[in-house]
Amino acid sequence: MAVIKDEAYGHGLIPIANYLQDKVDWFCVADVEEGVRLRQEGIETPVLVFEIPRIGKEKLYTEHHLTASISDLSVFGRLEDNTECHLHFDTGMMRLGMLPSEASKAVELMNHHNRLNYTGIYTHFANADGPSFPLVEDQISVFSEIRSQFPPHLMTHTSNSAGTLFHQGKALFDAVRTGIALYGYSPGLHEVNGLKPVLEWRSELVQVKAIKKGEAVGYGSRWKSPKNGWLGVIPVGYAEGISRTLSGKFEVEIEDRFYPQVGTISMDYITVFLGNDKLEAGMEVKIIGEGKFSAKEWAEKSGTIPYEVTTRLSQKIDRKYLL
Ligand SMILES: *Cc1c(COP(=O)(O)O)cnc(C)c1O
């Protein structure tokens, strides 16, 4: 199951779905609207929607053959006849999902509402980011106890990327719901060899100007040039998804050399100090690449995770898909 929620973690819902559709058995999306968009694009792969079906939107599941998550006892009674659904239990995440204490009530409701089409059962790990994470075992044992109360034919799944990568022996069941690893990042701090970011971000220099020693750059005049040299302006800013908290903390690559971003990141622009290199407007700039300027590095520098870095990349950035 490829998790392509939230614009495929910012990479673009439809192109990523088109690329993956003959490589995976399922897609998972965050809300029903994303599922509808997949169907409108002609994608026929089964789609599991994670959200609790919202009141008034139940019809969309049957109209577009989308699989609903039953994460709350109140959902059984609301879904349209023949809705395909997966039961979702909360075994320790403490977010969505029916509680273990509600399992027998869920069995009862499932038998009562036999007008629905039950095809799966799942849970979600809260803390699986490395090989020795004891909560995973606890969650699996709670889940296994719940699982035994439901019919065997239900497809069973528990693992996100972390479960898939670090807990293979016990956590795989029938399917895995892999998100971040698909896009080339390991979840958490435990690095996994062989993952390579699929995303690269390029822009260009739109202006290069002389700067004198001591001159300040940008809002708040927070950076002053240490010497006479050249300053480059690049037309991407926090509106495109570069967190302002990264101001002065990262480098961009121009013709195989790295240059520091300097001054405060503004809405539509960043500035980079080129030192003695008088580069030309129009030259290509790599904003995000592999290794030291990957989304993972950005995340570390701005106190977040690569998930947030890529999901925040604005949809207005022009995208090219190479596969
Ligand atoms: C987002 C999500 C996933 C995928 O998580 P990754 O860490 O990106 O692999 C799997 N299952 C559920 C329920 C999710 O919300």
mmCIF file of C-alpha atoms and ligand atoms in Angstrom:
data_model
loop_
_atom_site.group_PDB
_atom_site.id
_atom_site.type_symbol
_atom_site.label_atom_id
_atom_site.label_comp_id
_atom_site.label_asym_id
_atom_site.label_seq_id
_atom_site.Cartn_x
_atom_site.Cartn_y
_atom_site.Cartn_z
ATOM 1 C CA MET A 1 0.000 0.000 0.000
ATOM 2 C CA ALA A 2 1.623 3.217 -1.161
ATOM 3 C CA VAL A 3 0.775 6.138 1.102
ATOM 4 C CA ILE A 4 0.286 9.109 -1.200
ATOM 5 C CA LYS A 5 -1.688 11.331 1.170
ATOM 6 C CA ASP A 6 -1.250 15.085 1.121
ATOM 7 C CA GLU A 7 -0.109 15.400 -2.479
ATOM 8 C CA ALA A 8 2.136 12.369 -2.070
ATOM 9 C CA TYR A 9 3.984 14.154 0.742
ATOM 10 C CA GLY A 10 4.197 17.223 -1.470
ATOM 11 C CA HIS A 11 5.547 15.430 -4.528
ATOM 12 C CA GLY A 12 2.237 15.629 -6.441
ATOM 13 C CA LEU A 13 -0.678 13.238 -5.981
ATOM 14 C CA ILE A 14 -1.608 12.378 -9.545
ATOM 15 C CA PRO A 15 1.838 11.984 -11.147
ATOM 16 C CA ILE A 16 3.056 9.838 -8.263
ATOM 17 C CA ALA A 17 -0.120 7.738 -8.400
ATOM 18 C CA ASN A 18 0.240 7.298 -12.152
ATOM 19 C CA TYR A 19 3.815 6.156 -11.721
ATOM 20 C CA LEU A 20 3.031 3.729 -8.911
ATOM 21 C CA GLN A 21 -0.307 2.352 -9.997
ATOM 22 C CA ASP A 22 1.010 -0.805 -11.620
ATOM 23 C CA LYS A 23 3.635 -1.319 -8.885
ATOM 24 C CA VAL A 24 1.464 -1.419 -5.770
ATOM 25 C CA ASP A 25 -1.818 -3.047 -4.784
ATOM 26 C CA TRP A 26 -3.310 -0.169 -2.865
ATOM 27 C CA PHE A 27 -3.090 3.572 -2.363
ATOM 28 C CA CYS A 28 -3.724 5.320 0.951
ATOM 29 C CA VAL A 29 -4.867 8.937 1.064
ATOM 30 C CA ALA A 30 -5.687 11.357 3.864
ATOM 31 C CA ASP A 31 -9.163 12.451 2.869
ATOM 32 C CA VAL A 32 -11.965 11.412 0.582
ATOM 33 C CA GLU A 33 -11.369 14.304 -1.811
ATOM 34 C CA GLU A 34 -7.927 12.937 -2.640
ATOM 35 C CA GLY A 35 -9.540 9.583 -3.383
ATOM 36 C CA VAL A 36 -12.088 11.244 -5.667
ATOM 37 C CA ARG A 37 -9.281 13.008 -7.543
ATOM 38 C CA LEU A 38 -7.563 9.671 -8.164
ATOM 39 C CA ARG A 39 -10.774 8.229 -9.601
ATOM 40 C CA GLN A 40 -11.360 11.295 -11.756
ATOM 41 C CA GLU A 41 -7.914 10.709 -13.248
ATOM 42 C CA GLY A 42 -8.958 7.184 -14.163
ATOM 43 C CA ILE A 43 -6.883 5.427 -11.496
ATOM 44 C CA GLU A 44 -8.605 2.175 -10.574
ATOM 45 C CA THR A 45 -6.246 0.877 -7.869
ATOM 46 C CA PRO A 46 -8.019 0.253 -4.530
ATOM 47 C CA VAL A 47 -7.817 3.328 -2.301
ATOM 48 C CA LEU A 48 -7.986 3.371 1.495
ATOM 49 C CA VAL A 49 -9.008 6.719 2.974
ATOM 50 C CA PHE A 50 -7.530 7.339 6.426
ATOM 51 C CA GLU A 51 -9.855 10.036 7.735
ATOM 52 C CA ILE A 52 -13.051 9.390 9.666
ATOM 53 C CA PRO A 53 -15.732 9.761 6.990
ATOM 54 C CA ARG A 54 -17.165 13.210 7.481
ATOM 55 C CA ILE A 55 -20.855 13.660 8.003
ATOM 56 C CA GLY A 56 -22.480 14.342 4.640
ATOM 57 C CA LYS A 57 -19.621 12.845 2.585
ATOM 58 C CA GLU A 58 -20.509 9.159 3.024
ATOM 59 C CA LYS A 59 -21.881 8.805 -0.513
ATOM 60 C CA LEU A 60 -18.522 9.660 -2.048
ATOM 61 C CA TYR A 61 -17.130 6.307 -0.890
ATOM 62 C CA THR A 62 -19.648 4.230 -2.798
ATOM 63 C CA GLU A 63 -19.821 6.586 -5.782
ATOM 64 C CA HIS A 64 -16.064 6.384 -6.312
ATOM 65 C CA HIS A 65 -15.307 2.896 -4.968
ATOM 66 C CA LEU A 66 -13.182 4.190 -2.114
ATOM 67 C CA THR A 67 -12.501 2.183 1.034
ATOM 68 C CA ALA A 68 -13.550 3.914 4.238
ATOM 69 C CA SER A 69 -11.763 3.615 7.578
ATOM 70 C CA ILE A 70 -14.041 2.786 10.480
ATOM 71 C CA SER A 71 -12.096 4.482 13.258
ATOM 72 C CA ASP A 72 -15.058 5.208 15.488
ATOM 73 C CA LEU A 73 -18.093 3.166 16.518
ATOM 74 C CA SER A 74 -20.398 5.917 15.271
ATOM 75 C CA VAL A 75 -19.293 5.341 11.674
ATOM 76 C CA PHE A 76 -20.927 1.906 11.190
ATOM 77 C CA GLY A 77 -24.423 3.339 11.174
ATOM 78 C CA ARG A 78 -23.618 6.222 8.847
ATOM 79 C CA LEU A 79 -21.975 4.555 5.864
ATOM 80 C CA GLU A 80 -23.991 3.819 2.734
ATOM 81 C CA ASP A 81 -24.949 0.207 1.947
ATOM 82 C CA ASN A 82 -22.104 -1.795 0.337
ATOM 83 C CA THR A 83 -19.393 0.666 1.361
ATOM 84 C CA GLU A 84 -16.087 -1.138 1.421
ATOM 85 C CA CYS A 85 -14.352 -0.569 4.740
ATOM 86 C CA HIS A 86 -11.359 -1.361 6.929
ATOM 87 C CA LEU A 87 -11.691 -1.427 10.701
ATOM 88 C CA HIS A 88 -9.113 0.762 12.414
ATOM 89 C CA PHE A 89 -8.060 0.121 16.002
ATOM 90 C CA ASP A 90 -6.035 2.418 18.205
ATOM 91 C CA THR A 91 -3.505 0.248 20.030
ATOM 92 C CA GLY A 92 -1.328 3.003 21.456
ATOM 93 C CA MET A 93 -1.075 5.875 19.008
ATOM 94 C CA MET A 94 -3.898 7.667 20.793
ATOM 95 C CA ARG A 95 -5.084 9.495 17.742
ATOM 96 C CA LEU A 96 -7.695 7.944 15.444
ATOM 97 C CA GLY A 97 -9.066 4.455 15.887
ATOM 98 C CA MET A 98 -11.449 2.437 18.013
ATOM 99 C CA LEU A 99 -10.046 1.508 21.415
ATOM 100 C CA PRO A 100 -9.244 -2.107 22.352
ATOM 101 C CA SER A 101 -12.071 -1.953 24.897
ATOM 102 C CA GLU A 102 -14.470 -1.259 22.016
ATOM 103 C CA ALA A 103 -13.534 -4.381 20.043
ATOM 104 C CA SER A 104 -16.452 -6.528 21.147
ATOM 105 C CA LYS A 105 -18.895 -3.693 20.465
ATOM 106 C CA ALA A 106 -17.303 -3.365 17.022
ATOM 107 C CA VAL A 107 -17.851 -7.086 16.368
ATOM 108 C CA GLU A 108 -21.498 -6.634 17.328
ATOM 109 C CA LEU A 109 -21.927 -3.587 15.078
ATOM 110 C CA MET A 110 -20.163 -5.336 12.231
ATOM 111 C CA ASN A 111 -22.603 -8.253 12.429
ATOM 112 C CA HIS A 112 -25.542 -5.894 12.762
ATOM 113 C CA HIS A 113 -24.463 -3.748 9.780
ATOM 114 C CA ASN A 114 -23.841 -6.627 7.407
ATOM 115 C CA ARG A 115 -24.900 -4.289 4.597
ATOM 116 C CA LEU A 116 -21.299 -2.974 4.627
ATOM 117 C CA ASN A 117 -18.437 -4.727 2.841
ATOM 118 C CA TYR A 118 -15.674 -5.405 5.386
ATOM 119 C CA THR A 119 -12.326 -6.148 3.737
ATOM 120 C CA GLY A 120 -9.601 -5.128 6.163
ATOM 121 C CA ILE A 121 -8.465 -4.385 9.694
ATOM 122 C CA TYR A 122 -5.524 -2.259 10.806
ATOM 123 C CA THR A 123 -3.673 -0.339 13.454
ATOM 124 C CA HIS A 124 -0.932 2.310 13.374
ATOM 125 C CA PHE A 125 2.402 2.443 15.219
ATOM 126 C CA ALA A 126 3.216 5.455 17.358
ATOM 127 C CA ASN A 127 6.881 4.787 17.929
ATOM 128 C CA ALA A 128 8.612 2.411 15.538
ATOM 129 C CA ASP A 129 11.501 4.549 14.264
ATOM 130 C CA GLY A 130 14.320 2.107 14.956
ATOM 131 C CA PRO A 131 15.013 -1.577 15.528
ATOM 132 C CA SER A 132 14.488 -1.703 19.290
ATOM 133 C CA PHE A 133 11.321 0.157 20.017
ATOM 134 C CA PRO A 134 9.335 -1.753 22.642
ATOM 135 C CA LEU A 135 6.027 0.006 22.019
ATOM 136 C CA VAL A 136 5.831 -1.812 18.667
ATOM 137 C CA GLU A 137 5.727 -5.172 20.434
ATOM 138 C CA ASP A 138 3.104 -3.913 22.859
ATOM 139 C CA GLN A 139 0.954 -2.589 20.045
ATOM 140 C CA ILE A 140 1.289 -5.820 18.058
ATOM 141 C CA SER A 141 0.234 -7.911 21.019
ATOM 142 C CA VAL A 142 -2.782 -5.697 21.754
ATOM 143 C CA PHE A 143 -3.653 -5.738 18.069
ATOM 144 C CA SER A 144 -3.298 -9.519 17.724
ATOM 145 C CA GLU A 145 -5.771 -9.999 20.550
ATOM 146 C CA ILE A 146 -8.251 -7.686 18.793
ATOM 147 C CA ARG A 147 -7.573 -9.289 15.431
ATOM 148 C CA SER A 148 -8.521 -12.744 16.732
ATOM 149 C CA GLN A 149 -12.076 -11.548 17.384
ATOM 150 C CA PHE A 150 -12.675 -10.718 13.709
ATOM 151 C CA PRO A 151 -13.155 -12.937 10.650
ATOM 152 C CA PRO A 152 -9.960 -14.355 9.117
ATOM 153 C CA HIS A 153 -10.627 -13.037 5.594
ATOM 154 C CA LEU A 154 -9.965 -9.399 6.580
ATOM 155 C CA MET A 155 -6.718 -8.045 5.134
ATOM 156 C CA THR A 156 -4.503 -7.128 8.064
ATOM 157 C CA HIS A 157 -1.983 -4.276 8.112
ATOM 158 C CA THR A 158 -0.044 -2.424 10.778
ATOM 159 C CA SER A 159 3.214 -1.049 9.402
ATOM 160 C CA ASN A 160 4.181 2.408 8.250
ATOM 161 C CA SER A 161 7.703 2.857 6.789
ATOM 162 C CA ALA A 162 9.302 2.408 10.195
ATOM 163 C CA GLY A 163 7.447 -0.849 10.827
ATOM 164 C CA THR A 164 8.292 -2.028 7.314
ATOM 165 C CA LEU A 165 11.985 -1.223 7.629
ATOM 166 C CA PHE A 166 12.746 -2.017 11.255
ATOM 167 C CA HIS A 167 10.213 -4.587 12.462
ATOM 168 C CA GLN A 168 9.840 -6.932 9.538
ATOM 169 C CA GLY A 169 9.625 -10.196 11.433
ATOM 170 C CA LYS A 170 6.543 -9.401 13.434
ATOM 171 C CA ALA A 171 4.842 -6.399 11.920
ATOM 172 C CA LEU A 172 4.285 -7.170 8.272
ATOM 173 C CA PHE A 173 0.992 -9.124 8.239
ATOM 174 C CA ASP A 174 -0.735 -8.997 4.813
ATOM 175 C CA ALA A 175 0.217 -5.523 3.691
ATOM 176 C CA VAL A 176 2.323 -2.536 4.687
ATOM 177 C CA ARG A 177 1.460 1.135 4.416
ATOM 178 C CA THR A 178 4.699 2.707 3.273
ATOM 179 C CA GLY A 179 4.927 6.480 3.008
ATOM 180 C CA ILE A 180 8.136 8.399 3.621
ATOM 181 C CA ALA A 181 10.453 5.569 2.537
ATOM 182 C CA LEU A 182 8.851 5.607 -0.923
ATOM 183 C CA TYR A 183 10.097 9.143 -1.361
ATOM 184 C CA GLY A 184 13.604 8.194 -0.321
ATOM 185 C CA TYR A 185 13.874 9.137 3.355
ATOM 186 C CA SER A 186 14.264 6.918 6.354
ATOM 187 C CA PRO A 187 11.780 7.635 9.117
ATOM 188 C CA GLY A 188 13.343 8.955 12.304
ATOM 189 C CA LEU A 189 17.033 9.214 13.040
ATOM 190 C CA HIS A 190 17.992 5.645 12.208
ATOM 191 C CA GLU A 191 19.445 5.825 8.672
ATOM 192 C CA VAL A 192 18.637 3.110 6.162
ATOM 193 C CA ASN A 193 21.115 2.362 3.401
ATOM 194 C CA GLY A 194 19.898 2.425 -0.153
ATOM 195 C CA LEU A 195 17.195 5.046 0.193
ATOM 196 C CA LYS A 196 17.653 7.948 -2.161
ATOM 197 C CA PRO A 197 15.476 11.073 -2.279
ATOM 198 C CA VAL A 198 13.338 11.127 -5.406
ATOM 199 C CA LEU A 199 13.011 14.875 -5.278
ATOM 200 C CA GLU A 200 15.397 17.543 -6.425
ATOM 201 C CA TRP A 201 14.577 21.259 -6.494
ATOM 202 C CA ARG A 202 16.216 23.632 -8.905
ATOM 203 C CA SER A 203 15.819 27.331 -9.458
ATOM 204 C CA GLU A 204 18.025 30.019 -10.940
ATOM 205 C CA LEU A 205 19.864 33.191 -10.139
ATOM 206 C CA VAL A 206 17.692 36.119 -11.163
ATOM 207 C CA GLN A 207 20.087 38.867 -10.116
ATOM 208 C CA VAL A 208 23.745 39.142 -9.112
ATOM 209 C CA LYS A 209 24.994 42.323 -7.488
ATOM 210 C CA ALA A 210 28.122 43.719 -5.934
ATOM 211 C CA ILE A 211 28.118 43.977 -2.181
ATOM 212 C CA LYS A 212 30.634 45.848 -0.053
ATOM 213 C CA LYS A 213 32.166 44.732 3.190
ATOM 214 C CA GLY A 214 29.827 45.654 6.057
ATOM 215 C CA GLU A 215 26.688 46.075 3.947
ATOM 216 C CA ALA A 216 23.595 44.391 5.397
ATOM 217 C CA VAL A 217 21.305 42.032 3.502
ATOM 218 C CA GLY A 218 17.544 41.563 3.769
ATOM 219 C CA TYR A 219 14.789 42.259 6.298
ATOM 220 C CA GLY A 220 16.079 43.143 9.722
ATOM 221 C CA SER A 221 19.606 43.613 8.323
ATOM 222 C CA ARG A 222 20.560 40.421 10.084
ATOM 223 C CA TRP A 223 23.578 39.546 7.975
ATOM 224 C CA LYS A 224 26.451 41.819 7.033
ATOM 225 C CA SER A 225 28.929 40.999 4.327
ATOM 226 C CA PRO A 226 32.357 40.076 5.724
ATOM 227 C CA LYS A 227 34.100 41.377 2.596
ATOM 228 C CA ASN A 228 33.569 42.923 -0.805
ATOM 229 C CA GLY A 229 32.058 40.369 -3.134
ATOM 230 C CA TRP A 230 28.935 39.245 -4.963
ATOM 231 C CA LEU A 231 25.445 38.493 -3.836
ATOM 232 C CA GLY A 232 22.989 36.285 -5.738
ATOM 233 C CA VAL A 233 19.197 36.532 -5.610
ATOM 234 C CA ILE A 234 17.054 33.415 -6.156
ATOM 235 C CA PRO A 235 13.252 33.635 -6.643
ATOM 236 C CA VAL A 236 12.136 31.162 -3.980
ATOM 237 C CA GLY A 237 11.132 31.953 -0.419
ATOM 238 C CA TYR A 238 8.904 30.870 2.386
ATOM 239 C CA ALA A 239 5.864 31.043 0.100
ATOM 240 C CA GLU A 240 7.450 28.190 -1.849
ATOM 241 C CA GLY A 241 8.024 26.261 1.371
ATOM 242 C CA ILE A 242 11.485 27.236 2.609
ATOM 243 C CA SER A 243 10.948 27.700 6.319
ATOM 244 C CA ARG A 244 12.038 31.134 7.489
ATOM 245 C CA THR A 245 13.677 29.404 10.439
ATOM 246 C CA LEU A 246 16.285 28.131 7.966
ATOM 247 C CA SER A 247 17.567 31.686 7.407
ATOM 248 C CA GLY A 248 21.358 31.612 7.284
ATOM 249 C CA LYS A 249 21.476 27.859 7.908
ATOM 250 C CA PHE A 250 21.739 26.217 4.515
ATOM 251 C CA GLU A 251 23.673 26.236 1.275
ATOM 252 C CA VAL A 252 22.688 25.979 -2.357
ATOM 253 C CA GLU A 253 24.671 24.442 -5.181
ATOM 254 C CA ILE A 254 25.615 26.333 -8.322
ATOM 255 C CA GLU A 255 27.874 24.580 -10.834
ATOM 256 C CA ASP A 256 29.185 22.082 -8.285
ATOM 257 C CA ARG A 257 30.039 24.696 -5.674
ATOM 258 C CA PHE A 258 28.119 25.389 -2.503
ATOM 259 C CA TYR A 259 27.206 28.920 -1.458
ATOM 260 C CA PRO A 260 25.683 29.965 1.870
ATOM 261 C CA GLN A 261 22.226 31.423 2.047
ATOM 262 C CA VAL A 262 22.523 34.716 3.896
ATOM 263 C CA GLY A 263 20.074 37.207 5.390
ATOM 264 C CA THR A 264 16.454 36.592 6.312
ATOM 265 C CA ILE A 265 14.448 34.352 3.987
ATOM 266 C CA SER A 266 11.641 36.475 2.566
ATOM 267 C CA MET A 267 8.327 35.508 1.011
ATOM 268 C CA ASP A 268 9.517 35.074 -2.548
ATOM 269 C CA TYR A 269 13.302 35.392 -2.429
ATOM 270 C CA ILE A 270 16.460 34.141 -0.822
ATOM 271 C CA THR A 271 19.922 35.637 -1.156
ATOM 272 C CA VAL A 272 23.216 33.767 -1.311
ATOM 273 C CA PHE A 273 26.740 35.082 -0.790
ATOM 274 C CA LEU A 274 28.910 34.256 -3.791
ATOM 275 C CA GLY A 275 32.183 35.584 -2.372
ATOM 276 C CA ASN A 276 34.525 36.469 -5.232
ATOM 277 C CA ASP A 277 32.537 34.522 -7.818
ATOM 278 C CA LYS A 278 30.770 36.909 -10.129
ATOM 279 C CA LEU A 279 28.166 34.484 -11.417
ATOM 280 C CA GLU A 280 25.595 35.327 -14.062
ATOM 281 C CA ALA A 281 21.853 35.779 -13.756
ATOM 282 C CA GLY A 282 20.162 32.786 -15.376
ATOM 283 C CA MET A 283 22.541 30.224 -13.930
ATOM 284 C CA GLU A 284 20.880 27.137 -12.473
ATOM 285 C CA VAL A 285 20.779 26.763 -8.701
ATOM 286 C CA LYS A 286 20.099 23.520 -6.868
ATOM 287 C CA ILE A 287 18.079 24.305 -3.765
ATOM 288 C CA ILE A 288 17.435 20.756 -2.585
ATOM 289 C CA GLY A 289 19.490 17.791 -3.723
ATOM 290 C CA GLU A 290 21.015 14.716 -2.241
ATOM 291 C CA GLY A 291 23.252 14.465 0.807
ATOM 292 C CA LYS A 292 24.170 17.646 2.574
ATOM 293 C CA PHE A 293 21.328 19.668 1.095
ATOM 294 C CA SER A 294 18.579 17.066 1.148
ATOM 295 C CA ALA A 295 15.150 17.587 2.695
ATOM 296 C CA LYS A 296 16.418 15.472 5.583
ATOM 297 C CA GLU A 297 19.243 17.959 6.287
ATOM 298 C CA TRP A 298 16.838 20.871 6.013
ATOM 299 C CA ALA A 299 14.612 19.135 8.505
ATOM 300 C CA GLU A 300 17.418 18.693 10.994
ATOM 301 C CA LYS A 301 18.450 22.323 10.657
ATOM 302 C CA SER A 302 14.946 23.640 11.133
ATOM 303 C CA GLY A 303 13.909 21.299 13.931
ATOM 304 C CA THR A 304 11.473 19.165 11.977
ATOM 305 C CA ILE A 305 11.256 15.983 9.877
ATOM 306 C CA PRO A 306 11.549 15.478 6.112
ATOM 307 C CA TYR A 307 7.800 14.806 5.939
ATOM 308 C CA GLU A 308 7.132 18.418 6.836
ATOM 309 C CA VAL A 309 9.789 19.811 4.511
ATOM 310 C CA THR A 310 8.395 18.059 1.426
ATOM 311 C CA THR A 311 4.700 18.502 2.246
ATOM 312 C CA ARG A 312 5.312 22.228 2.601
ATOM 313 C CA LEU A 313 6.848 22.624 -0.842
ATOM 314 C CA SER A 314 4.292 24.791 -2.563
ATOM 315 C CA GLN A 315 2.157 23.265 -5.277
ATOM 316 C CA LYS A 316 2.912 26.369 -7.338
ATOM 317 C CA ILE A 317 6.463 25.132 -7.911
ATOM 318 C CA ASP A 318 6.651 23.853 -11.458
ATOM 319 C CA ARG A 319 7.297 20.105 -11.445
ATOM 320 C CA LYS A 320 8.946 17.797 -13.931
ATOM 321 C CA TYR A 321 8.591 14.042 -13.561
ATOM 322 C CA LEU A 322 11.467 12.147 -15.070
ATOM 323 C CA LEU A 323 9.989 8.640 -14.995
HETATM 324 C C1 LIG B 1 0.947 8.552 7.163
HETATM 325 C C2 LIG B 1 0.547 7.190 7.544
HETATM 326 C C3 LIG B 1 1.319 6.089 7.140
HETATM 327 C C4 LIG B 1 2.652 6.215 6.445
HETATM 328 O O1 LIG B 1 3.640 6.639 7.353
HETATM 329 P P1 LIG B 1 5.170 6.758 6.922
HETATM 330 O O2 LIG B 1 5.882 7.024 8.193
HETATM 331 O O3 LIG B 1 5.257 7.907 5.990
HETATM 332 O O4 LIG B 1 5.549 5.497 6.253
HETATM 333 C C5 LIG B 1 0.821 4.821 7.411
HETATM 334 N N1 LIG B 1 -0.356 4.655 8.071
HETATM 335 C C6 LIG B 1 -1.096 5.688 8.500
HETATM 336 C C7 LIG B 1 -2.371 5.432 9.216
HETATM 337 C C8 LIG B 1 -0.667 6.996 8.264
HETATM 338 O O5 LIG B 1 -1.399 8.034 8.697
#
